[in-house]
mmCIF file of C-alpha atoms in Angstrom:
data_model
loop_
_atom_site.group_PDB
_atom_site.id
_atom_site.type_symbol
_atom_site.label_atom_id
_atom_site.label_comp_id
_atom_site.label_asym_id
_atom_site.label_seq_id
_atom_site.Cartn_x
_atom_site.Cartn_y
_atom_site.Cartn_z
ATOM 1 C CA MET A 113 281.564 47.846 54.261
ATOM 2 C CA HIS A 114 280.560 47.735 57.888
ATOM 3 C CA ILE A 115 279.913 44.272 59.241
ATOM 4 C CA ALA A 116 277.019 44.367 61.683
ATOM 5 C CA GLU A 117 276.933 42.684 65.071
ATOM 6 C CA GLY A 118 275.708 39.149 65.453
ATOM 7 C CA ILE A 119 277.121 37.749 62.219
ATOM 8 C CA LEU A 120 280.688 36.753 62.943
ATOM 9 C CA SER A 121 281.803 34.111 65.392
ATOM 10 C CA ALA A 122 283.770 34.927 68.547
ATOM 11 C CA PRO A 123 287.206 33.741 67.297
ATOM 12 C CA VAL A 124 286.923 35.893 64.164
ATOM 13 C CA LEU A 125 285.841 38.890 66.230
ATOM 14 C CA MET A 126 288.725 38.374 68.645
ATOM 15 C CA ALA A 127 291.263 37.980 65.848
ATOM 16 C CA GLY A 128 289.901 41.158 64.255
ATOM 17 C CA ALA A 129 290.062 43.029 67.546
ATOM 18 C CA ALA A 130 293.661 41.894 68.113
ATOM 19 C CA ALA A 131 294.744 42.878 64.598
ATOM 20 C CA GLY A 132 292.910 46.196 64.850
ATOM 21 C CA ALA A 133 294.466 46.937 68.245
ATOM 22 C CA ALA A 134 297.925 46.102 66.895
ATOM 23 C CA GLY A 135 297.381 48.470 63.963
ATOM 24 C CA VAL A 136 296.159 51.242 66.248
ATOM 25 C CA GLY A 137 299.117 50.669 68.569
ATOM 26 C CA ILE A 138 301.695 50.871 65.779
ATOM 27 C CA GLY A 139 299.889 53.889 64.320
ATOM 28 C CA LEU A 140 299.927 55.752 67.626
ATOM 29 C CA HIS A 141 303.531 54.791 68.289
ATOM 30 C CA ARG A 142 304.676 56.223 64.978
ATOM 31 C CA LEU A 143 302.538 59.318 65.273
ATOM 32 C CA ASP A 144 304.417 62.556 65.736
ATOM 33 C CA ASP A 145 302.926 65.719 67.189
ATOM 34 C CA ARG A 146 302.830 67.627 63.946
ATOM 35 C CA SER A 147 300.667 65.138 62.108
ATOM 36 C CA LEU A 148 298.139 64.981 64.956
ATOM 37 C CA VAL A 149 295.938 67.621 63.378
ATOM 38 C CA LYS A 150 296.122 65.857 60.031
ATOM 39 C CA VAL A 151 294.916 62.653 61.677
ATOM 40 C CA ALA A 152 291.998 64.531 63.234
ATOM 41 C CA VAL A 153 290.984 66.148 59.946
ATOM 42 C CA LEU A 154 291.108 62.869 58.023
ATOM 43 C CA SER A 155 289.387 60.953 60.787
ATOM 44 C CA SER A 156 286.581 63.513 60.699
ATOM 45 C CA ALA A 157 286.439 63.314 56.914
ATOM 46 C CA PHE A 158 286.244 59.507 57.059
ATOM 47 C CA PHE A 159 283.556 59.723 59.736
ATOM 48 C CA VAL A 160 281.371 62.099 57.737
ATOM 49 C CA ALA A 161 282.126 60.621 54.298
ATOM 50 C CA SER A 162 279.613 57.806 54.773
ATOM 51 C CA LEU A 163 276.859 60.430 54.861
ATOM 52 C CA ILE A 164 277.869 62.170 51.655
ATOM 53 C CA LYS A 165 275.772 60.618 48.932
ATOM 54 C CA VAL A 166 276.940 60.966 45.379
ATOM 55 C CA PRO A 167 274.049 60.672 42.939
ATOM 56 C CA LEU A 168 275.260 58.521 40.067
ATOM 57 C CA GLY A 169 272.463 57.927 37.613
ATOM 58 C CA PRO A 170 269.801 55.752 39.204
ATOM 59 C CA VAL A 171 271.891 54.846 42.229
ATOM 60 C CA SER A 172 273.318 56.891 45.017
ATOM 61 C CA VAL A 173 276.642 55.827 46.411
ATOM 62 C CA HIS A 174 278.594 57.341 49.217
ATOM 63 C CA LEU A 175 282.237 57.914 49.852
ATOM 64 C CA ILE A 176 284.390 55.773 52.137
ATOM 65 C CA LEU A 177 287.707 57.617 51.822
ATOM 66 C CA ASN A 178 289.923 54.885 53.276
ATOM 67 C CA GLY A 179 292.325 55.266 50.347
ATOM 68 C CA LEU A 180 292.821 58.989 50.899
ATOM 69 C CA THR A 181 293.112 58.525 54.651
ATOM 70 C CA GLY A 182 295.753 55.841 54.193
ATOM 71 C CA LEU A 183 297.669 57.756 51.540
ATOM 72 C CA LEU A 184 297.999 60.805 53.772
ATOM 73 C CA LEU A 185 298.471 59.104 57.132
ATOM 74 C CA GLY A 186 300.397 55.872 56.588
ATOM 75 C CA TRP A 187 300.204 53.720 59.709
ATOM 76 C CA ALA A 188 298.166 56.388 61.479
ATOM 77 C CA VAL A 189 295.268 55.302 59.261
ATOM 78 C CA PHE A 190 294.404 52.717 61.925
ATOM 79 C CA PRO A 191 293.763 55.099 64.841
ATOM 80 C CA ALA A 192 291.991 57.522 62.491
ATOM 81 C CA VAL A 193 289.689 54.811 61.111
ATOM 82 C CA ALA A 194 289.117 53.192 64.507
ATOM 83 C CA VAL A 195 287.970 56.463 66.090
ATOM 84 C CA ALA A 196 285.714 57.276 63.140
ATOM 85 C CA LEU A 197 284.208 53.771 63.133
ATOM 86 C CA LEU A 198 283.614 53.895 66.889
ATOM 87 C CA LEU A 199 281.684 57.129 66.484
ATOM 88 C CA GLN A 200 279.784 55.780 63.468
ATOM 89 C CA ALA A 201 278.765 52.763 65.526
ATOM 90 C CA LEU A 202 277.702 54.854 68.521
ATOM 91 C CA LEU A 203 275.992 57.712 66.708
ATOM 92 C CA PHE A 204 274.746 56.230 63.431
ATOM 93 C CA GLY A 205 274.329 52.564 64.300
ATOM 94 C CA PHE A 206 276.634 51.514 61.423
ATOM 95 C CA GLY A 207 278.635 48.391 62.207
ATOM 96 C CA GLY A 208 278.870 47.695 65.916
ATOM 97 C CA LEU A 209 281.082 47.732 68.966
ATOM 98 C CA THR A 210 282.002 44.046 68.845
ATOM 99 C CA THR A 211 282.892 44.277 65.163
ATOM 100 C CA LEU A 212 284.933 47.455 65.603
ATOM 101 C CA GLY A 213 288.249 45.624 65.337
ATOM 102 C CA VAL A 214 287.270 43.627 62.260
ATOM 103 C CA ASN A 215 285.887 46.702 60.523
ATOM 104 C CA THR A 216 288.995 48.710 61.407
ATOM 105 C CA VAL A 217 291.144 46.090 59.690
ATOM 106 C CA ILE A 218 288.813 45.809 56.679
ATOM 107 C CA MET A 219 288.999 49.534 56.026
ATOM 108 C CA GLY A 220 292.372 50.443 57.527
ATOM 109 C CA LEU A 221 294.551 47.748 55.978
ATOM 110 C CA PRO A 222 293.682 48.697 52.359
ATOM 111 C CA GLY A 223 294.484 52.300 53.269
ATOM 112 C CA LEU A 224 297.898 51.226 54.506
ATOM 113 C CA ALA A 225 298.434 49.130 51.374
ATOM 114 C CA SER A 226 297.557 52.163 49.235
ATOM 115 C CA TYR A 227 300.076 54.161 51.212
ATOM 116 C CA TYR A 228 302.940 51.760 50.538
ATOM 117 C CA LEU A 229 301.984 51.289 46.894
ATOM 118 C CA PHE A 230 301.174 54.800 45.763
ATOM 119 C CA HIS A 231 302.477 57.268 48.326
ATOM 120 C CA ARG A 232 305.892 57.675 46.747
ATOM 121 C CA ILE A 233 304.564 58.446 43.276
ATOM 122 C CA ALA A 234 301.760 60.625 44.581
ATOM 123 C CA ALA A 235 304.100 62.705 46.714
ATOM 124 C CA ARG A 236 306.669 63.329 44.016
ATOM 125 C CA SER A 237 304.600 63.950 40.924
ATOM 126 C CA GLN A 238 302.403 66.692 39.576
ATOM 127 C CA GLY A 239 299.355 66.947 37.348
ATOM 128 C CA PRO A 240 297.990 63.862 35.610
ATOM 129 C CA VAL A 241 300.535 61.466 37.112
ATOM 130 C CA ALA A 242 299.665 62.608 40.618
ATOM 131 C CA PHE A 243 295.983 62.315 39.776
ATOM 132 C CA MET A 244 296.440 58.776 38.482
ATOM 133 C CA ALA A 245 298.404 57.777 41.571
ATOM 134 C CA GLY A 246 295.637 59.170 43.767
ATOM 135 C CA PHE A 247 292.958 57.548 41.628
ATOM 136 C CA MET A 248 294.648 54.172 41.886
ATOM 137 C CA ALA A 249 295.116 54.554 45.643
ATOM 138 C CA GLY A 250 291.442 55.389 46.154
ATOM 139 C CA ALA A 251 290.075 52.684 43.877
ATOM 140 C CA PHE A 252 292.519 50.026 45.074
ATOM 141 C CA ALA A 253 291.645 50.632 48.724
ATOM 142 C CA ILE A 254 287.944 50.078 48.013
ATOM 143 C CA ALA A 255 288.596 46.916 45.985
ATOM 144 C CA LEU A 256 290.889 45.426 48.624
ATOM 145 C CA GLY A 257 288.362 46.368 51.298
ATOM 146 C CA GLY A 258 285.672 44.450 49.406
ATOM 147 C CA LEU A 259 287.937 41.401 49.154
ATOM 148 C CA LEU A 260 288.787 41.543 52.882
ATOM 149 C CA LEU A 261 285.079 41.827 53.643
ATOM 150 C CA ALA A 262 284.391 38.750 51.535
ATOM 151 C CA ALA A 263 287.244 36.840 53.171
ATOM 152 C CA THR A 264 285.903 37.706 56.629
ATOM 153 C CA LEU A 265 282.353 36.722 55.778
ATOM 154 C CA MET A 266 283.616 33.448 54.403
ATOM 155 C CA SER A 267 283.970 32.375 58.039
ATOM 156 C CA THR A 268 280.167 32.437 58.329
ATOM 157 C CA GLY A 269 279.927 29.762 55.674
ATOM 158 C CA GLU A 270 279.169 31.934 52.662
ATOM 159 C CA ALA A 271 281.022 31.082 49.485
ATOM 160 C CA PHE A 272 283.876 33.533 48.991
ATOM 161 C CA TRP A 273 283.223 34.369 45.358
ATOM 162 C CA ASN A 274 279.516 34.947 46.000
ATOM 163 C CA ILE A 275 280.162 37.674 48.518
ATOM 164 C CA ALA A 276 283.208 38.962 46.707
ATOM 165 C CA GLY A 277 281.067 39.333 43.589
ATOM 166 C CA VAL A 278 278.363 41.212 45.473
ATOM 167 C CA ALA A 279 280.818 43.341 47.411
ATOM 168 C CA LEU A 280 282.960 44.247 44.414
ATOM 169 C CA GLY A 281 279.992 44.709 42.081
ATOM 170 C CA ALA A 282 278.365 47.080 44.530
ATOM 171 C CA HIS A 283 281.588 48.969 45.008
ATOM 172 C CA VAL A 284 282.507 49.563 41.359
ATOM 173 C CA PRO A 285 280.768 52.972 41.244
ATOM 174 C CA ILE A 286 282.297 53.885 44.594
ATOM 175 C CA MET A 287 285.732 52.890 43.304
ATOM 176 C CA LEU A 288 285.394 55.330 40.405
ATOM 177 C CA VAL A 289 284.041 58.199 42.488
ATOM 178 C CA GLU A 290 286.509 57.548 45.264
ATOM 179 C CA GLY A 291 289.391 57.378 42.779
ATOM 180 C CA CYS A 292 288.425 60.763 41.325
ATOM 181 C CA VAL A 293 288.070 62.333 44.767
ATOM 182 C CA THR A 294 291.404 60.935 45.980
ATOM 183 C CA GLY A 295 293.157 61.895 42.724
ATOM 184 C CA SER A 296 291.820 65.443 42.868
ATOM 185 C CA ALA A 297 292.795 65.715 46.526
ATOM 186 C CA VAL A 298 296.370 64.629 45.744
ATOM 187 C CA VAL A 299 296.703 67.107 42.856
ATOM 188 C CA PHE A 300 295.212 69.863 44.985
ATOM 189 C CA LEU A 301 297.464 69.164 47.969
ATOM 190 C CA ASN A 302 300.591 68.957 45.832
ATOM 191 C CA LYS A 303 299.746 72.324 44.311
ATOM 192 C CA VAL A 304 298.548 74.191 47.385
ATOM 193 C CA ARG A 305 300.616 72.633 50.143
ATOM 194 C CA PRO A 306 303.454 70.660 48.668
ATOM 195 C CA GLY A 307 304.980 68.417 51.289
ATOM 196 C CA THR A 308 301.683 67.418 52.895
ATOM 197 C CA LEU A 309 302.165 63.984 51.414
ATOM 198 C CA CYS A 310 305.898 63.843 52.149
ATOM 199 C CA ALA A 311 306.297 64.980 55.747
ATOM 200 C CA ASN A 312 304.537 62.168 57.433
ATOM 201 C CA VAL A 313 304.324 59.452 59.936
ATOM 202 C CA ALA A 314 307.641 58.241 58.587
ATOM 203 C CA PRO A 315 307.246 54.828 56.967
ATOM 204 C CA PRO A 316 310.783 53.435 56.896
ATOM 205 C CA ILE A 317 311.966 52.895 60.446
ATOM 206 C CA LEU A 318 315.560 53.545 59.411
ATOM 207 C CA GLU A 319 314.779 57.083 58.364
ATOM 208 C CA ALA A 320 312.523 57.765 61.281
ATOM 209 C CA GLN A 321 314.829 56.713 64.108
ATOM 210 C CA PRO A 322 317.605 59.319 64.017
ATOM 211 C CA GLY A 323 315.246 62.242 63.696
ATOM 212 C CA ALA A 324 312.654 60.950 66.132
ATOM 213 C CA GLU A 325 315.037 60.002 68.935
ATOM 214 C CA PRO A 326 315.861 63.455 70.327
ATOM 215 C CA ALA A 327 312.340 64.739 69.913
ATOM 216 C CA ALA A 328 310.734 61.907 71.838
ATOM 217 C CA MET B 232 280.769 43.218 25.430
ATOM 218 C CA ARG B 233 279.573 40.252 27.423
ATOM 219 C CA ILE B 234 281.703 41.305 30.338
ATOM 220 C CA LEU B 235 280.178 44.768 30.143
ATOM 221 C CA VAL B 236 276.627 43.398 30.136
ATOM 222 C CA THR B 237 277.428 41.060 33.021
ATOM 223 C CA GLY B 238 278.961 43.959 34.861
ATOM 224 C CA ILE B 239 275.900 46.144 34.372
ATOM 225 C CA ALA B 240 273.567 43.316 35.369
ATOM 226 C CA MET B 241 275.604 42.622 38.465
ATOM 227 C CA PHE B 242 275.670 46.322 39.233
ATOM 228 C CA ALA B 243 271.901 46.586 38.851
ATOM 229 C CA LEU B 244 271.423 43.572 41.105
ATOM 230 C CA CYS B 245 273.504 44.843 43.943
ATOM 231 C CA VAL B 246 273.050 48.571 43.872
ATOM 232 C CA SER B 247 271.565 48.504 47.337
ATOM 233 C CA ALA B 248 274.330 46.410 48.836
ATOM 234 C CA HIS B 249 276.488 49.391 49.630
ATOM 235 C CA ALA B 250 274.203 50.954 52.195
ATOM 236 C CA HIS B 251 275.482 51.000 55.713
ATOM 237 C CA ARG B 252 272.680 49.526 57.696
ATOM 238 C CA LEU B 253 269.851 47.086 57.263
ATOM 239 C CA ASN B 254 266.563 47.722 59.053
ATOM 240 C CA LEU B 255 263.590 45.456 59.639
ATOM 241 C CA PHE B 256 260.063 46.493 60.436
ATOM 242 C CA ALA B 257 257.006 44.297 60.889
ATOM 243 C CA THR B 258 253.489 44.248 62.226
ATOM 244 C CA ALA B 259 251.056 41.393 62.550
ATOM 245 C CA SER B 260 247.349 41.169 61.987
ATOM 246 C CA ASN B 261 244.950 38.505 60.765
ATOM 247 C CA GLY B 262 247.472 35.871 61.705
ATOM 248 C CA VAL B 263 250.061 37.181 59.274
ATOM 249 C CA ILE B 264 253.251 39.019 60.045
ATOM 250 C CA SER B 265 253.916 41.501 57.302
ATOM 251 C CA GLY B 266 256.892 43.782 57.173
ATOM 252 C CA LYS B 267 259.706 45.178 55.161
ATOM 253 C CA ALA B 268 263.484 45.283 55.096
ATOM 254 C CA TYR B 269 265.234 48.440 53.975
ATOM 255 C CA PHE B 270 268.676 49.995 54.028
ATOM 256 C CA SER B 271 269.627 53.146 55.870
ATOM 257 C CA ASP B 272 269.140 55.271 52.779
ATOM 258 C CA GLY B 273 265.548 54.079 52.432
ATOM 259 C CA LYS B 274 266.203 51.619 49.590
ATOM 260 C CA PRO B 275 264.383 48.283 49.857
ATOM 261 C CA ALA B 276 266.469 45.191 50.614
ATOM 262 C CA ARG B 277 265.519 42.751 47.855
ATOM 263 C CA GLY B 278 265.705 38.998 48.086
ATOM 264 C CA VAL B 279 266.990 38.959 51.647
ATOM 265 C CA ALA B 280 266.147 35.962 53.845
ATOM 266 C CA VAL B 281 264.156 36.716 56.990
ATOM 267 C CA GLN B 282 264.118 34.077 59.728
ATOM 268 C CA ALA B 283 261.528 33.886 62.488
ATOM 269 C CA TYR B 284 262.354 32.728 66.020
ATOM 270 C CA ASP B 285 260.186 32.155 69.086
ATOM 271 C CA PRO B 286 261.120 33.738 72.456
ATOM 272 C CA GLY B 287 263.157 30.653 73.351
ATOM 273 C CA GLY B 288 265.333 31.125 70.291
ATOM 274 C CA ALA B 289 264.039 28.146 68.352
ATOM 275 C CA ALA B 290 263.714 28.671 64.623
ATOM 276 C CA LEU B 291 260.134 28.863 63.382
ATOM 277 C CA GLY B 292 260.618 29.361 59.690
ATOM 278 C CA GLU B 293 261.997 31.502 56.949
ATOM 279 C CA THR B 294 260.788 33.782 54.197
ATOM 280 C CA THR B 295 262.375 36.056 51.610
ATOM 281 C CA THR B 296 261.733 39.693 50.751
ATOM 282 C CA ASP B 297 260.264 40.627 47.385
ATOM 283 C CA GLU B 298 261.290 43.335 44.918
ATOM 284 C CA GLU B 299 260.050 46.082 47.241
ATOM 285 C CA GLY B 300 261.723 44.603 50.287
ATOM 286 C CA ARG B 301 258.386 43.417 51.720
ATOM 287 C CA PHE B 302 257.737 40.023 53.237
ATOM 288 C CA GLU B 303 254.862 38.127 54.800
ATOM 289 C CA TYR B 304 254.974 35.287 57.244
ATOM 290 C CA ALA B 305 252.132 33.276 58.734
ATOM 291 C CA LEU B 306 251.965 33.972 62.463
ATOM 292 C CA PRO B 307 252.657 30.759 64.363
ATOM 293 C CA VAL B 308 249.962 29.474 66.660
ATOM 294 C CA THR B 309 252.178 29.760 69.772
ATOM 295 C CA GLY B 310 250.896 33.316 70.267
ATOM 296 C CA GLY B 311 254.096 34.629 71.869
ATOM 297 C CA ALA B 312 256.528 37.228 70.633
ATOM 298 C CA VAL B 313 258.224 36.487 67.346
ATOM 299 C CA THR B 314 261.748 37.712 66.706
ATOM 300 C CA LEU B 315 262.607 38.307 63.086
ATOM 301 C CA LYS B 316 266.230 38.195 62.059
ATOM 302 C CA SER B 317 267.735 38.971 58.734
ATOM 303 C CA ILE B 318 271.308 38.575 57.545
ATOM 304 C CA SER B 319 272.176 39.742 54.061
ATOM 305 C CA GLY B 320 275.111 38.146 52.310
ATOM 306 C CA ASP B 321 277.346 41.205 52.518
ATOM 307 C CA GLY B 322 277.572 41.568 56.260
ATOM 308 C CA HIS B 323 274.427 43.447 57.193
ATOM 309 C CA ALA B 324 272.145 42.143 59.880
ATOM 310 C CA ALA B 325 268.913 43.333 61.431
ATOM 311 C CA GLU B 326 266.545 42.151 64.124
ATOM 312 C CA PHE B 327 262.979 43.082 64.967
ATOM 313 C CA THR B 328 260.669 41.644 67.560
ATOM 314 C CA VAL B 329 256.951 41.620 66.970
ATOM 315 C CA THR B 330 255.665 41.858 70.527
ATOM 316 C CA PRO B 331 252.559 39.980 71.546
ATOM 317 C CA ALA B 332 250.891 43.201 72.690
ATOM 318 C CA ASP B 333 250.262 44.576 69.232
ATOM 319 C CA PRO B 334 250.132 41.715 66.789
ATOM 320 C CA ALA B 335 249.423 38.558 68.650
ATOM 321 C CA GLY B 336 247.047 40.573 70.826
ATOM 322 C CA SER B 337 244.783 41.079 67.895
ATOM 323 C CA ALA B 338 245.387 37.531 66.774
ATOM 324 C CA ALA B 339 244.383 36.248 70.202
ATOM 325 C CA ALA B 340 241.327 38.482 70.085
ATOM 326 C CA ALA B 341 240.588 36.990 66.717
ATOM 327 C CA ASP B 342 240.789 33.480 68.061
ATOM 328 C CA THR B 343 238.807 33.686 71.281
ATOM 329 C CA PRO B 344 235.554 35.221 70.131
ATOM 330 C CA ALA B 345 235.418 33.007 67.115
ATOM 331 C CA ALA B 346 235.699 29.990 69.345
ATOM 332 C CA SER B 347 233.554 31.090 72.268
ATOM 333 C CA GLY B 348 230.942 33.460 71.014
ATOM 334 C CA PRO B 349 228.943 32.592 67.946
ATOM 335 C CA SER B 350 226.259 35.018 69.141
ATOM 336 C CA PRO B 351 223.067 35.019 67.111
ATOM 337 C CA GLY B 352 223.008 38.831 66.951
ATOM 338 C CA GLY B 353 225.738 38.671 64.310
ATOM 339 C CA ALA B 354 227.920 41.490 65.631
ATOM 340 C CA SER B 355 229.060 40.452 69.078
ATOM 341 C CA ALA B 356 231.159 42.775 71.204
ATOM 342 C CA GLY B 357 234.129 40.557 70.396
ATOM 343 C CA THR B 358 233.672 40.847 66.669
ATOM 344 C CA ILE B 359 233.324 44.608 66.802
ATOM 345 C CA GLU B 360 236.369 44.929 69.024
ATOM 346 C CA ARG B 361 238.321 42.748 66.655
ATOM 347 C CA ALA B 362 237.232 44.793 63.653
ATOM 348 C CA VAL B 363 238.152 48.049 65.384
ATOM 349 C CA ASP B 364 241.522 46.654 66.452
ATOM 350 C CA GLU B 365 242.296 45.630 62.918
ATOM 351 C CA ALA B 366 241.146 48.909 61.415
ATOM 352 C CA VAL B 367 243.225 50.911 63.873
ATOM 353 C CA ALA B 368 246.253 48.710 63.302
ATOM 354 C CA ARG B 369 245.873 49.163 59.554
ATOM 355 C CA GLN B 370 245.516 52.927 59.876
ATOM 356 C CA ILE B 371 248.508 53.492 62.131
ATOM 357 C CA ARG B 372 250.788 51.133 60.257
ATOM 358 C CA PRO B 373 252.168 53.772 57.864
ATOM 359 C CA LEU B 374 252.708 56.030 60.848
ATOM 360 C CA ARG B 375 254.642 53.325 62.670
ATOM 361 C CA GLU B 376 256.717 52.615 59.589
ATOM 362 C CA GLN B 377 257.539 56.291 59.299
ATOM 363 C CA LEU B 378 258.415 56.502 62.975
ATOM 364 C CA ASP B 379 260.669 53.460 62.686
ATOM 365 C CA ALA B 380 262.444 54.928 59.660
ATOM 366 C CA PHE B 381 262.757 58.268 61.431
ATOM 367 C CA GLU B 382 264.319 56.593 64.433
ATOM 368 C CA HIS B 383 267.012 54.994 62.268
ATOM 369 C CA GLU B 384 267.693 58.069 60.202
ATOM 370 C CA VAL B 385 271.104 59.641 60.616
ATOM 371 C CA ARG B 386 270.721 63.260 61.483
ATOM 372 C CA PHE B 387 272.956 66.231 60.898
ATOM 373 C CA ARG B 388 273.490 66.871 64.596
ATOM 374 C CA ASP B 389 274.882 63.340 65.010
ATOM 375 C CA ALA B 390 277.511 64.051 62.372
ATOM 376 C CA ILE B 391 278.445 67.403 63.873
ATOM 377 C CA GLY B 392 278.590 65.817 67.321
ATOM 378 C CA GLY B 393 280.939 63.115 66.036
ATOM 379 C CA VAL B 394 283.314 65.647 64.521
ATOM 380 C CA GLY B 395 283.232 67.487 67.826
ATOM 381 C CA TYR B 396 284.257 64.287 69.627
ATOM 382 C CA ILE B 397 287.217 63.819 67.270
ATOM 383 C CA VAL B 398 288.381 67.403 67.771
ATOM 384 C CA GLY B 399 288.035 66.981 71.518
ATOM 385 C CA ALA B 400 289.949 63.693 71.533
ATOM 386 C CA VAL B 401 292.827 65.194 69.556
ATOM 387 C CA GLY B 402 292.877 68.190 71.884
ATOM 388 C CA LEU B 403 293.174 65.792 74.817
ATOM 389 C CA VAL B 404 296.019 63.861 73.197
ATOM 390 C CA ALA B 405 297.796 67.122 72.343
ATOM 391 C CA LEU B 406 297.411 68.281 75.930
ATOM 392 C CA LEU B 407 298.838 65.049 77.319
ATOM 393 C CA LYS B 408 301.742 65.158 74.872
ATOM 394 C CA ALA B 409 302.458 68.788 75.758
ATOM 395 C CA ARG B 410 302.484 67.959 79.487
ATOM 396 C CA ARG B 411 304.832 65.068 78.963
ATOM 397 C CA GLY B 412 307.033 67.363 76.886
ATOM 398 C CA HIS B 413 307.222 69.884 79.741
ATOM 399 C CA GLY B 414 308.469 67.249 82.154
ATOM 400 C CA ARG B 415 311.623 66.795 80.112
ATOM 401 C CA PRO B 416 314.122 69.467 79.252
#
């Protein structure tokens, strides 16, 4: 899902960079000290996930983990993804520095959407329901990422449904694998460390303000 | 059922689209640039357009990769470096420049003796040199391909290094936050 350098035009790159920077800013602003370690762990997981190949019949796919990252981090998904993507660009040559902002939005925004859609159910349920919530979060984040990718590439003159078809078709196996991984992670976390999903970079500002004020 | 079949067909068509990076590699001999396009996991990039540009940036022509990701392109008569660019539909791009030293060098060597030296002895120095150049180029081609792939391979130490950077960055942020915390009661 990384867009390489030299494909997008300057306005698209700048819009992506601005949106990515805004996301990172909000994420950092809402970040409290206790979730710092969680951000680091998930950022590392996201960074390494692209190297973990899952053999699936004749094809090998690899994890992306933007759904899990978003589900656990909320708005902090943006800084986590941005750091991981920067390192992927520098060390692996995936994506690029100029496309960092665009790629951050393409992978971070679906994570955030997964957070708002599935976090509540995932945090409060157990067993199969928690698994399903995690599965949906993981799969949905990949699908939305593919659609955002297609929408971005549309600016280069490609027909939207062409790319969307390719992007989504290629990502169907990843959606399934990713859904299972995210679902299992949610079930595991709820069992082993309940509250990991709850105590968070607080999403509703109303709840966050009174508690955060004295601490900050 | 039809949806399922379409889905499987689509899946089979784009299985390589998920890879993270597109690479191009090419050499030129006998007036033909031949090369291949492959993704970071070594899978060939099928049916991807490859455009050729001269050093000034003017488009020379276009070709498409076959089932194994290979392509061939007739070397233009200009004799200079040729930059190959490839953009796949899903956001991957790659660039490779065939420098005049290796490919066009042999092409130039192929042109000059043919024009200037039709020596009666049959095997002129130029012809032999040309033959040797071509043989050597052919022999080292797999080696160069391997080297190119090796260069683009992601290695374990890169991944470990990246994780180290993340840990370090968080440590730095934690330190700064702790300092700021000390300043206030």
